[in-house]
Tab-separated table of C-alpha atoms and ligand atoms in Angstrom:
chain	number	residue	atom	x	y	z
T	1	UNK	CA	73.141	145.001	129.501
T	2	UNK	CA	73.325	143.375	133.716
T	3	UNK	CA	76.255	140.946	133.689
T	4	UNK	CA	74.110	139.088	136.181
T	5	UNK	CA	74.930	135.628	135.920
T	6	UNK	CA	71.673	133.790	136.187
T	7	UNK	CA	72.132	130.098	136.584
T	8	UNK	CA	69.549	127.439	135.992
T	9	UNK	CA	69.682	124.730	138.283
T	10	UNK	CA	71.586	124.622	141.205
T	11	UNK	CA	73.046	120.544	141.328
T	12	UNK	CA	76.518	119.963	140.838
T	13	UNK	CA	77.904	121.907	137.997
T	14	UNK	CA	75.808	124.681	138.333
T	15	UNK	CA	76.407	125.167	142.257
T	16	UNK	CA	79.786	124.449	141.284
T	17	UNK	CA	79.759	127.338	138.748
T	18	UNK	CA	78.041	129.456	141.189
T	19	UNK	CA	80.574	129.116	143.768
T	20	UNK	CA	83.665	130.390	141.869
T	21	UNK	CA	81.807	133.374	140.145
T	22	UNK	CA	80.666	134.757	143.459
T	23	UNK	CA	83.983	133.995	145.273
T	24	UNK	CA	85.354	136.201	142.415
T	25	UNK	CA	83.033	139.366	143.062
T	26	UNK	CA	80.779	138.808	140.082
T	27	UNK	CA	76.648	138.982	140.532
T	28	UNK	CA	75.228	135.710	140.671
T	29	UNK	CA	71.520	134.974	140.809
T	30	UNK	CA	70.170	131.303	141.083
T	31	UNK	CA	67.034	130.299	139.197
T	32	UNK	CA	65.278	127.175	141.715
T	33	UNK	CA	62.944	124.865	140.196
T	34	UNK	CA	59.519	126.057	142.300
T	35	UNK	CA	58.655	128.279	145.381
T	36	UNK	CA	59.071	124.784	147.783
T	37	UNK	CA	63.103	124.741	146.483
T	38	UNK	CA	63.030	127.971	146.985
T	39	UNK	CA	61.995	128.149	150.885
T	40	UNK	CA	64.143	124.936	151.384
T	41	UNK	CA	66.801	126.833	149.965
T	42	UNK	CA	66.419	129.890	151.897
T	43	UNK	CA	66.290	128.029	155.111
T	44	UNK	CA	70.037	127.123	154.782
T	45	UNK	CA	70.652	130.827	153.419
T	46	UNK	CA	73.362	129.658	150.379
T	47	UNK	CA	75.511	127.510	148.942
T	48	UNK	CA	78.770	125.164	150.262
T	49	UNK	CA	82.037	124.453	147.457
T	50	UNK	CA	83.567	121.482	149.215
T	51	UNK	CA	86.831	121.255	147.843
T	52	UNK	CA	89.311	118.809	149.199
T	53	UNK	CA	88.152	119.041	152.925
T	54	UNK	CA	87.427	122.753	152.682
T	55	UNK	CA	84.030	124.131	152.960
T	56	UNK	CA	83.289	127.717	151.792
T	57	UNK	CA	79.494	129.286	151.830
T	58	UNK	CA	78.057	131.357	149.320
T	59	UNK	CA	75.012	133.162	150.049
T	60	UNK	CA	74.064	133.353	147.232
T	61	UNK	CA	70.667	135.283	146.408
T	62	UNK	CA	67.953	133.133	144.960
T	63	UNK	CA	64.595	132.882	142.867
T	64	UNK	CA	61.975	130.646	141.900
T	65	UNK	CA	61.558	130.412	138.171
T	66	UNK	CA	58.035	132.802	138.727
T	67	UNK	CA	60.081	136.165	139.233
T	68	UNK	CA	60.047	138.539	136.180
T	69	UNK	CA	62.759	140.560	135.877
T	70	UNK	CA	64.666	140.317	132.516
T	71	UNK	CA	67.612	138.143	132.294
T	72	UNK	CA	70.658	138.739	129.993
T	73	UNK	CA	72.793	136.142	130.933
T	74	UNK	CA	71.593	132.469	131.440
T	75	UNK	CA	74.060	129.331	132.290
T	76	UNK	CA	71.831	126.256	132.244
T	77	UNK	CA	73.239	123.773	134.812
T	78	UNK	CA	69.731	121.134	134.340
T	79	UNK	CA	70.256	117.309	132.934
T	80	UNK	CA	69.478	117.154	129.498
T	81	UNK	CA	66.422	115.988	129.209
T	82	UNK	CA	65.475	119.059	131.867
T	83	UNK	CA	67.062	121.822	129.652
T	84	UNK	CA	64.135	122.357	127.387
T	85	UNK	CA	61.235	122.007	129.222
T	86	UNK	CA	62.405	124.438	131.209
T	87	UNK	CA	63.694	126.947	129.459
T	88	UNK	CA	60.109	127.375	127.683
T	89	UNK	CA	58.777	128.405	130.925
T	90	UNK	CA	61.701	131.236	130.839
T	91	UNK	CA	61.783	132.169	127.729
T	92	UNK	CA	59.565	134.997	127.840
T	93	UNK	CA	61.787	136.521	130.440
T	94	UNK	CA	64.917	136.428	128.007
T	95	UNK	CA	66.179	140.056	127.258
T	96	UNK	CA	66.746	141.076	123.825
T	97	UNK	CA	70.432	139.662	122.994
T	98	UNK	CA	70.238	137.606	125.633
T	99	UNK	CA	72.968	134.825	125.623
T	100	UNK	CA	72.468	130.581	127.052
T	101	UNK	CA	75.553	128.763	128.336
T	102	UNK	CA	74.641	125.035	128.156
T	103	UNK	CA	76.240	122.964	130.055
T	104	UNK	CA	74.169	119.493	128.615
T	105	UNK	CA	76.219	116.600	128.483
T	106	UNK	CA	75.842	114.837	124.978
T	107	UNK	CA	73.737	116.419	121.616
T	108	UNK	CA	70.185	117.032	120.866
T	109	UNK	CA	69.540	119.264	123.736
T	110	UNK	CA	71.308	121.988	122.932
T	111	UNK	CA	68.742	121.837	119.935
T	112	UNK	CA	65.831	121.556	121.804
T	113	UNK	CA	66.240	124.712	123.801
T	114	UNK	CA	67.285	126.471	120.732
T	115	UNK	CA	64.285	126.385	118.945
T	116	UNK	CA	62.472	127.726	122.285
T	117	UNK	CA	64.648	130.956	122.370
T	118	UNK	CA	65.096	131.554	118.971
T	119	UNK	CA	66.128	135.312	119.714
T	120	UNK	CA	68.862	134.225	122.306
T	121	UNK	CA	72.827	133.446	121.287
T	122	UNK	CA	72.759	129.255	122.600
T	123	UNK	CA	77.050	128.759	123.636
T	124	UNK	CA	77.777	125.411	123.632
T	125	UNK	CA	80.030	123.998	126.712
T	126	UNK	CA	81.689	120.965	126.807
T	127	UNK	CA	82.650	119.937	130.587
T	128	UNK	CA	85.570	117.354	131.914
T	129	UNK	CA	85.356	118.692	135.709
T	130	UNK	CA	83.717	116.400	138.094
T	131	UNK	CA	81.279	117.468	140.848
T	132	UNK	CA	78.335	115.644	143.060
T	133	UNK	CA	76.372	117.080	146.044
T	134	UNK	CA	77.004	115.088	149.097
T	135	UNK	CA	73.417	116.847	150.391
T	136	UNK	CA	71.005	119.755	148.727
T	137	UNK	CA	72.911	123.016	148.651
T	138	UNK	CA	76.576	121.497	148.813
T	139	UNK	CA	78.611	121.023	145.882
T	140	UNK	CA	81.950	119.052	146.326
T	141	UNK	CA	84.649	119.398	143.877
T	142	UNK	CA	85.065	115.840	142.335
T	143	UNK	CA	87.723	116.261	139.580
T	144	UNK	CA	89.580	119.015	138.124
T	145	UNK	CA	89.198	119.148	134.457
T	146	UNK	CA	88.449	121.627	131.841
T	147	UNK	CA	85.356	123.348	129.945
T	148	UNK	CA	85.603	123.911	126.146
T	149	UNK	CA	83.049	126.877	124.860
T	150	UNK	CA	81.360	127.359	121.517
T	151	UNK	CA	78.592	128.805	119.491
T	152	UNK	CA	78.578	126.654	115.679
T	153	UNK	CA	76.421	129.816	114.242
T	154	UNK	CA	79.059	132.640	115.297
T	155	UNK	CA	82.877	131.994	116.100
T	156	UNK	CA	83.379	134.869	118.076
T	157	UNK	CA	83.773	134.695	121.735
T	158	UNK	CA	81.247	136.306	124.062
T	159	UNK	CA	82.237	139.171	125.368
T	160	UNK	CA	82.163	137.836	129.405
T	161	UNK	CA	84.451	134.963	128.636
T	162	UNK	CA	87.449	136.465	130.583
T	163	UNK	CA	84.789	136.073	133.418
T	164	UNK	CA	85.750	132.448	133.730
T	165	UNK	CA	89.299	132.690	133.797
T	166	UNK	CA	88.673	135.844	137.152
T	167	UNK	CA	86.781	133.146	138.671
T	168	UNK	CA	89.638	130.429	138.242
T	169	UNK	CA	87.157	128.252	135.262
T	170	UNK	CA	89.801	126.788	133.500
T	171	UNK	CA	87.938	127.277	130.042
T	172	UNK	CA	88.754	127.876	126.395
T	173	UNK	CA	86.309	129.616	123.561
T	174	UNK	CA	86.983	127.091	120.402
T	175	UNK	CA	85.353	127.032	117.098
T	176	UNK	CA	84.940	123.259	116.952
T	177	UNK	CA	82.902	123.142	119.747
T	178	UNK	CA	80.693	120.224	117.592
T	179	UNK	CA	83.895	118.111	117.452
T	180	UNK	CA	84.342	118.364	121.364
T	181	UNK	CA	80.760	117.717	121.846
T	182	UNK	CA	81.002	114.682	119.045
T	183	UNK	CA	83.872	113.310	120.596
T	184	UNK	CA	83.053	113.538	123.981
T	185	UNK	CA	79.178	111.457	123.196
T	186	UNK	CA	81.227	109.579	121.222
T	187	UNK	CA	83.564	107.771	124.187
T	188	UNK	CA	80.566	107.894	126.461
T	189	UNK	CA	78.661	105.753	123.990
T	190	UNK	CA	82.070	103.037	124.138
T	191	UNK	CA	82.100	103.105	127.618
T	192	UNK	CA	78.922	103.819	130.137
T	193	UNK	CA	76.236	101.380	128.897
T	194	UNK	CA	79.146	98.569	129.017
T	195	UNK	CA	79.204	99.385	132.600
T	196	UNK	CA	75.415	99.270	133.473
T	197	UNK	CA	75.077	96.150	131.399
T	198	UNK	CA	78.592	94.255	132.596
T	199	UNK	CA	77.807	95.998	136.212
T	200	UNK	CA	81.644	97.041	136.469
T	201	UNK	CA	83.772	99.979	137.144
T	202	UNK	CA	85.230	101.215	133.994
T	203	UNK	CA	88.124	99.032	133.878
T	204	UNK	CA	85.994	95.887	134.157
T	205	UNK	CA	85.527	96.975	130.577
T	206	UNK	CA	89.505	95.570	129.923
T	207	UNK	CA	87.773	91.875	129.881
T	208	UNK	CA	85.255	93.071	127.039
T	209	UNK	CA	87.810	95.151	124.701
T	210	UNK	CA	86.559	93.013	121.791
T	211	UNK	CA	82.988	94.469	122.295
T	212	UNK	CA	84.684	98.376	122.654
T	213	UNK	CA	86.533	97.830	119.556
T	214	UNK	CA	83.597	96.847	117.688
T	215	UNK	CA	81.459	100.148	119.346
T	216	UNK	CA	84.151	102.548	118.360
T	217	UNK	CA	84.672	100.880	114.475
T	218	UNK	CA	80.923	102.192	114.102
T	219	UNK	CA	81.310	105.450	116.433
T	220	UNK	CA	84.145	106.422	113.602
T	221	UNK	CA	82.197	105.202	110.742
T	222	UNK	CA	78.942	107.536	111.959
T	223	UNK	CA	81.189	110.820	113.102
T	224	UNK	CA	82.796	110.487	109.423
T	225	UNK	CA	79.130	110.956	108.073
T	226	UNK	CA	77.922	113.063	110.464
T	227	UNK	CA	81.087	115.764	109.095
T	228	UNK	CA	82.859	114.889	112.205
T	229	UNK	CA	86.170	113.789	110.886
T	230	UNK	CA	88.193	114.924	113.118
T	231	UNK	CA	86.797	113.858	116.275
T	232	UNK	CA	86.919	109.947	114.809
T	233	UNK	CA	90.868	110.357	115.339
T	234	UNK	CA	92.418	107.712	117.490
T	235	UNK	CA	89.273	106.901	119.061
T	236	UNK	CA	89.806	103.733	120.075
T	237	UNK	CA	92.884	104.399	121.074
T	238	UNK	CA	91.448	107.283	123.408
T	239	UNK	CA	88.687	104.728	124.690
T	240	UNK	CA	91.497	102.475	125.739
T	241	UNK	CA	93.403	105.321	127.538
T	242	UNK	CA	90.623	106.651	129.597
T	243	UNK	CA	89.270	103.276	130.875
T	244	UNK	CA	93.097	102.272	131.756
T	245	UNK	CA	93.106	106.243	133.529
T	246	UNK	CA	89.535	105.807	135.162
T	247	UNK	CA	89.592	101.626	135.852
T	248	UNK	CA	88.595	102.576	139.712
T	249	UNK	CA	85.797	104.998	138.748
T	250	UNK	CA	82.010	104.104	138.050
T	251	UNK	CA	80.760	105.794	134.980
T	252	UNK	CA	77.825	108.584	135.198
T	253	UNK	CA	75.643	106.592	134.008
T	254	UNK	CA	75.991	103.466	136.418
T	255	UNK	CA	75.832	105.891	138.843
T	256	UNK	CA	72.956	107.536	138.027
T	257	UNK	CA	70.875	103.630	137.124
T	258	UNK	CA	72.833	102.454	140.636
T	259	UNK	CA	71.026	105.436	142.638
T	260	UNK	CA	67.474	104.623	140.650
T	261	UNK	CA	67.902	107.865	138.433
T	262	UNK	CA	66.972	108.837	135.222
T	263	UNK	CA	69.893	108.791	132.694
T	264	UNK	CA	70.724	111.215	129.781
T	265	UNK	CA	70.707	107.956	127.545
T	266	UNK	CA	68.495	109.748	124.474
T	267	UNK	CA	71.241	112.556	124.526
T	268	UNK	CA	73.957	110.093	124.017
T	269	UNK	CA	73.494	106.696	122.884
T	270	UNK	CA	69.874	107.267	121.457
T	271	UNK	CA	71.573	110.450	119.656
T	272	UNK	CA	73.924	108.094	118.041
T	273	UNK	CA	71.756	105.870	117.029
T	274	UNK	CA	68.969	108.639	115.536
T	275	UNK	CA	72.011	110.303	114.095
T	276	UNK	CA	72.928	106.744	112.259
T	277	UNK	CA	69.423	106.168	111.016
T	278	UNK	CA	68.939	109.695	109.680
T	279	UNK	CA	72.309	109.165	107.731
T	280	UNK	CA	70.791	105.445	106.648
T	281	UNK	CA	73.624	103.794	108.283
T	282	UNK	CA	72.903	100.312	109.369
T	283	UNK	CA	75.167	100.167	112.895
T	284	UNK	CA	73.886	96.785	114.137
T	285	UNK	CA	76.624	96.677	117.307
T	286	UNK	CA	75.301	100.429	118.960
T	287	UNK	CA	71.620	99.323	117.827
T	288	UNK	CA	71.893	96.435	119.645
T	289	UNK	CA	73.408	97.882	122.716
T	290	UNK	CA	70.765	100.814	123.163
T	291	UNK	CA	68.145	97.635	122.594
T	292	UNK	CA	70.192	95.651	125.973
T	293	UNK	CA	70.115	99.450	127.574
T	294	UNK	CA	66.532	99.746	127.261
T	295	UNK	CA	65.569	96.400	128.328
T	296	UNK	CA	67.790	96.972	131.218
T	297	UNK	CA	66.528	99.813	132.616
T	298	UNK	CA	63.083	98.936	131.492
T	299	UNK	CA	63.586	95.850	133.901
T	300	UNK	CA	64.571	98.273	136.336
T	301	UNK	CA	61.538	100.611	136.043
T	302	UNK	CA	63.836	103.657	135.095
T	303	UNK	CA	62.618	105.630	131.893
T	304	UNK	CA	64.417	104.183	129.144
T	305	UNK	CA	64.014	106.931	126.571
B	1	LIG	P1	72.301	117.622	138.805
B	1	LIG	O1	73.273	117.587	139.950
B	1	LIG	O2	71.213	116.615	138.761
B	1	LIG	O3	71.689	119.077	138.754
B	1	LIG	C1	70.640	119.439	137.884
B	1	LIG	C2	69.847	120.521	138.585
B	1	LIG	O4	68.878	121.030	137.665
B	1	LIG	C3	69.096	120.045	139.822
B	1	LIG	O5	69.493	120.853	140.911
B	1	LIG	C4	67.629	120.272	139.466
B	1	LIG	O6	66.843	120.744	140.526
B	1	LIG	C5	67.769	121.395	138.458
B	1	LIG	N1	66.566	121.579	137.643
B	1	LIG	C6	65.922	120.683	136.853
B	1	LIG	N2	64.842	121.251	136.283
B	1	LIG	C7	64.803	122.537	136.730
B	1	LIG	C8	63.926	123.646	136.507
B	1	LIG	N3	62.854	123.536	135.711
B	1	LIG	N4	64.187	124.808	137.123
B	1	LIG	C9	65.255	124.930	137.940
B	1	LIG	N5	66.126	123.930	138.190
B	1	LIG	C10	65.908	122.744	137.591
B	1	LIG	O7	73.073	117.509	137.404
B	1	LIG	P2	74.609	117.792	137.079
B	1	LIG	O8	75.416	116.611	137.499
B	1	LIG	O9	75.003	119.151	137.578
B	1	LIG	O10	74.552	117.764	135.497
B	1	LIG	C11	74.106	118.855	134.706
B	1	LIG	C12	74.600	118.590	133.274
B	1	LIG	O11	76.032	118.673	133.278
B	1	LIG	C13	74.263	117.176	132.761
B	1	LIG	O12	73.965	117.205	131.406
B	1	LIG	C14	75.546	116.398	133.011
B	1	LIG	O13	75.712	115.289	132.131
B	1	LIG	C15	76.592	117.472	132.744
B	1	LIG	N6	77.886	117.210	133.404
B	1	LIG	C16	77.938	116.953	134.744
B	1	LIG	C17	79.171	116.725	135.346
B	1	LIG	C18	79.276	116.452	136.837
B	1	LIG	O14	80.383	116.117	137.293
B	1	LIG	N7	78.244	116.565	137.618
B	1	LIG	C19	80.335	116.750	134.577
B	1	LIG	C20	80.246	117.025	133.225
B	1	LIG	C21	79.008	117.262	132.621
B	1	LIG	P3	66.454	119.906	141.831
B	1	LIG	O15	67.661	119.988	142.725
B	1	LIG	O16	65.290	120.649	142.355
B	1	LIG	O17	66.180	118.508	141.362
């Protein structure tokens, strides 16, 4: 079987993710979105890891998603609501055992491109590092954090993971990858819309802790029926703790409604809030918020599902 990394999307995380793999000697293929990406990308010839105020280039070889040759080895870098759509158009390309990192932020994704590769192994990933591109084809470095890696249908780790640890990707195979997953929607929910609809850093969020406490009372009341006991632990207390640690940051989400882009809302929020229905659960505080979210970005002619 090629231990070809293919990777899906070359933004932040996944040029990120591309960087470190090649500067570690392993084969690294990136998958652009059509032929035009494709000659835009070839024009520069690779791809620059900014970290600190050091640049390194990659040249790393590229395709459009037209090539055929099988591919064994997939880490899907795309937003969300991306991940699905295009993974159809690869799926026929998928070798027999072929295995899907996704890197999605929040839940429901992960599902989606599941049921369109039904014969591939789908591994979870749960990110905390930080990356943005300053320009196409550069990548800088935002925040060092960690990556947690799962698959909820078989608990035992794929057989490249010590890859990630050659290529200095501080990562960890876990079994609960769910509860990371669970958890980590779960203080995005608390925290980003707040942000967008207070317009505030996060720790403009200290002056509305009433409204956080009530968010995260129904957060833990929906991961206890969900079967997600453990990541309703302390989470207010966790909420609390990261907008006191991040009070000079702008949340993802701000950032992306600031720079007129489309957010991963119906991955995280909209999850929630399908998740609570589903379970019959009548959360009136994150109902009304994704109602103020989607009036919001309605009234700022951003999609809003
Ligand atoms: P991003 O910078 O917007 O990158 C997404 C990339 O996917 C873009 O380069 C886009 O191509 C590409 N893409 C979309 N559809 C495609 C297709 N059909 N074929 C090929 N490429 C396609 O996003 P990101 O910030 O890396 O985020 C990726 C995921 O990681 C999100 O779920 C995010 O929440 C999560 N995450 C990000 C960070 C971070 O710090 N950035 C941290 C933790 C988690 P174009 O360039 O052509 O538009």
């Amino acid at each position: 079987m090629s231990s070809t990394w293919h990777i899906l999307g070359a933004g932040s995380l996944g040029s990120l993710w591309a960087c470190r793999l090649a500067r570690a000697g392993k084969a690294v293929r990136l998958i652009l979105r059509d032929p035009q990406r494709l000659a835009a990308y070839q024009a520069v010839g690779g791809l620059s890891l900014i970290e600190q105020a050091h640049s390194s280039f990659f040249a790393i070889p590229a395709e459009a998603d037209e090539a055929h040759a099988p591919i064994h080895r997939l880490l899907v870098a795309c937003k969300a609501y991306d991940a699905a759509p295009a993974l159809a158009r690869l799926a026929p390309r998928l070798a027999a055992g072929a295995e899907l990192i996704l890197l999605q932020n929040g839940l429901g994704s992960q599902d989606e491109v599941a049921d369109q590769v039904p014969h591939a192994r789908c591994i979870f990933a749960s990110s905390t590092e930080g990356a943005f591109r300053p320009a196409d084809w550069q990548v800088q470095f935002a925040g060092h954090g960690f990556n947690w890696l799962g698959d909820p249908l078989n608990p035992a780790p794929a057989e490249w993971f010590s890859d990630l640890e050659e290529a200095g990707i501080p990562a960890q195979w876990t079994v609960d990858i769910l509860s990371r997953l669970w958890r980590k929607l779960a203080l995005n929910c608390a925290i980003n819309p707040l942000t967008v609809l207070h317009d505030c850093q996060n720790g403009g969020l200290l002056e509305h802790l009433s409204e956080v406490d009530a968010l995260c009372a129904e957060l833990a009341q929906l991961l206890h029926c969900c079967g997600q006991p453990q990541a309703a632990e302390g989470l207010n207390e966790e909420v609390q703790r990261v907008i006191l640690a991040t009070a000079a940051n702008y949340s993802s989400m701000y950032q992306d409604v600031r720079h007129g882009r489309r957010t991963e809302l119906h991955y995280l929020l909209g999850y929630a809030c399908r998740a609570a229905h589903r379970h019959g659960l009548a959360l009136v505080e994150l109902e009304h918020l994704r109602q103020r979210l989607v009036d919001n970005l309605q009234a700022r002619g951003l999609p809003s599902d």
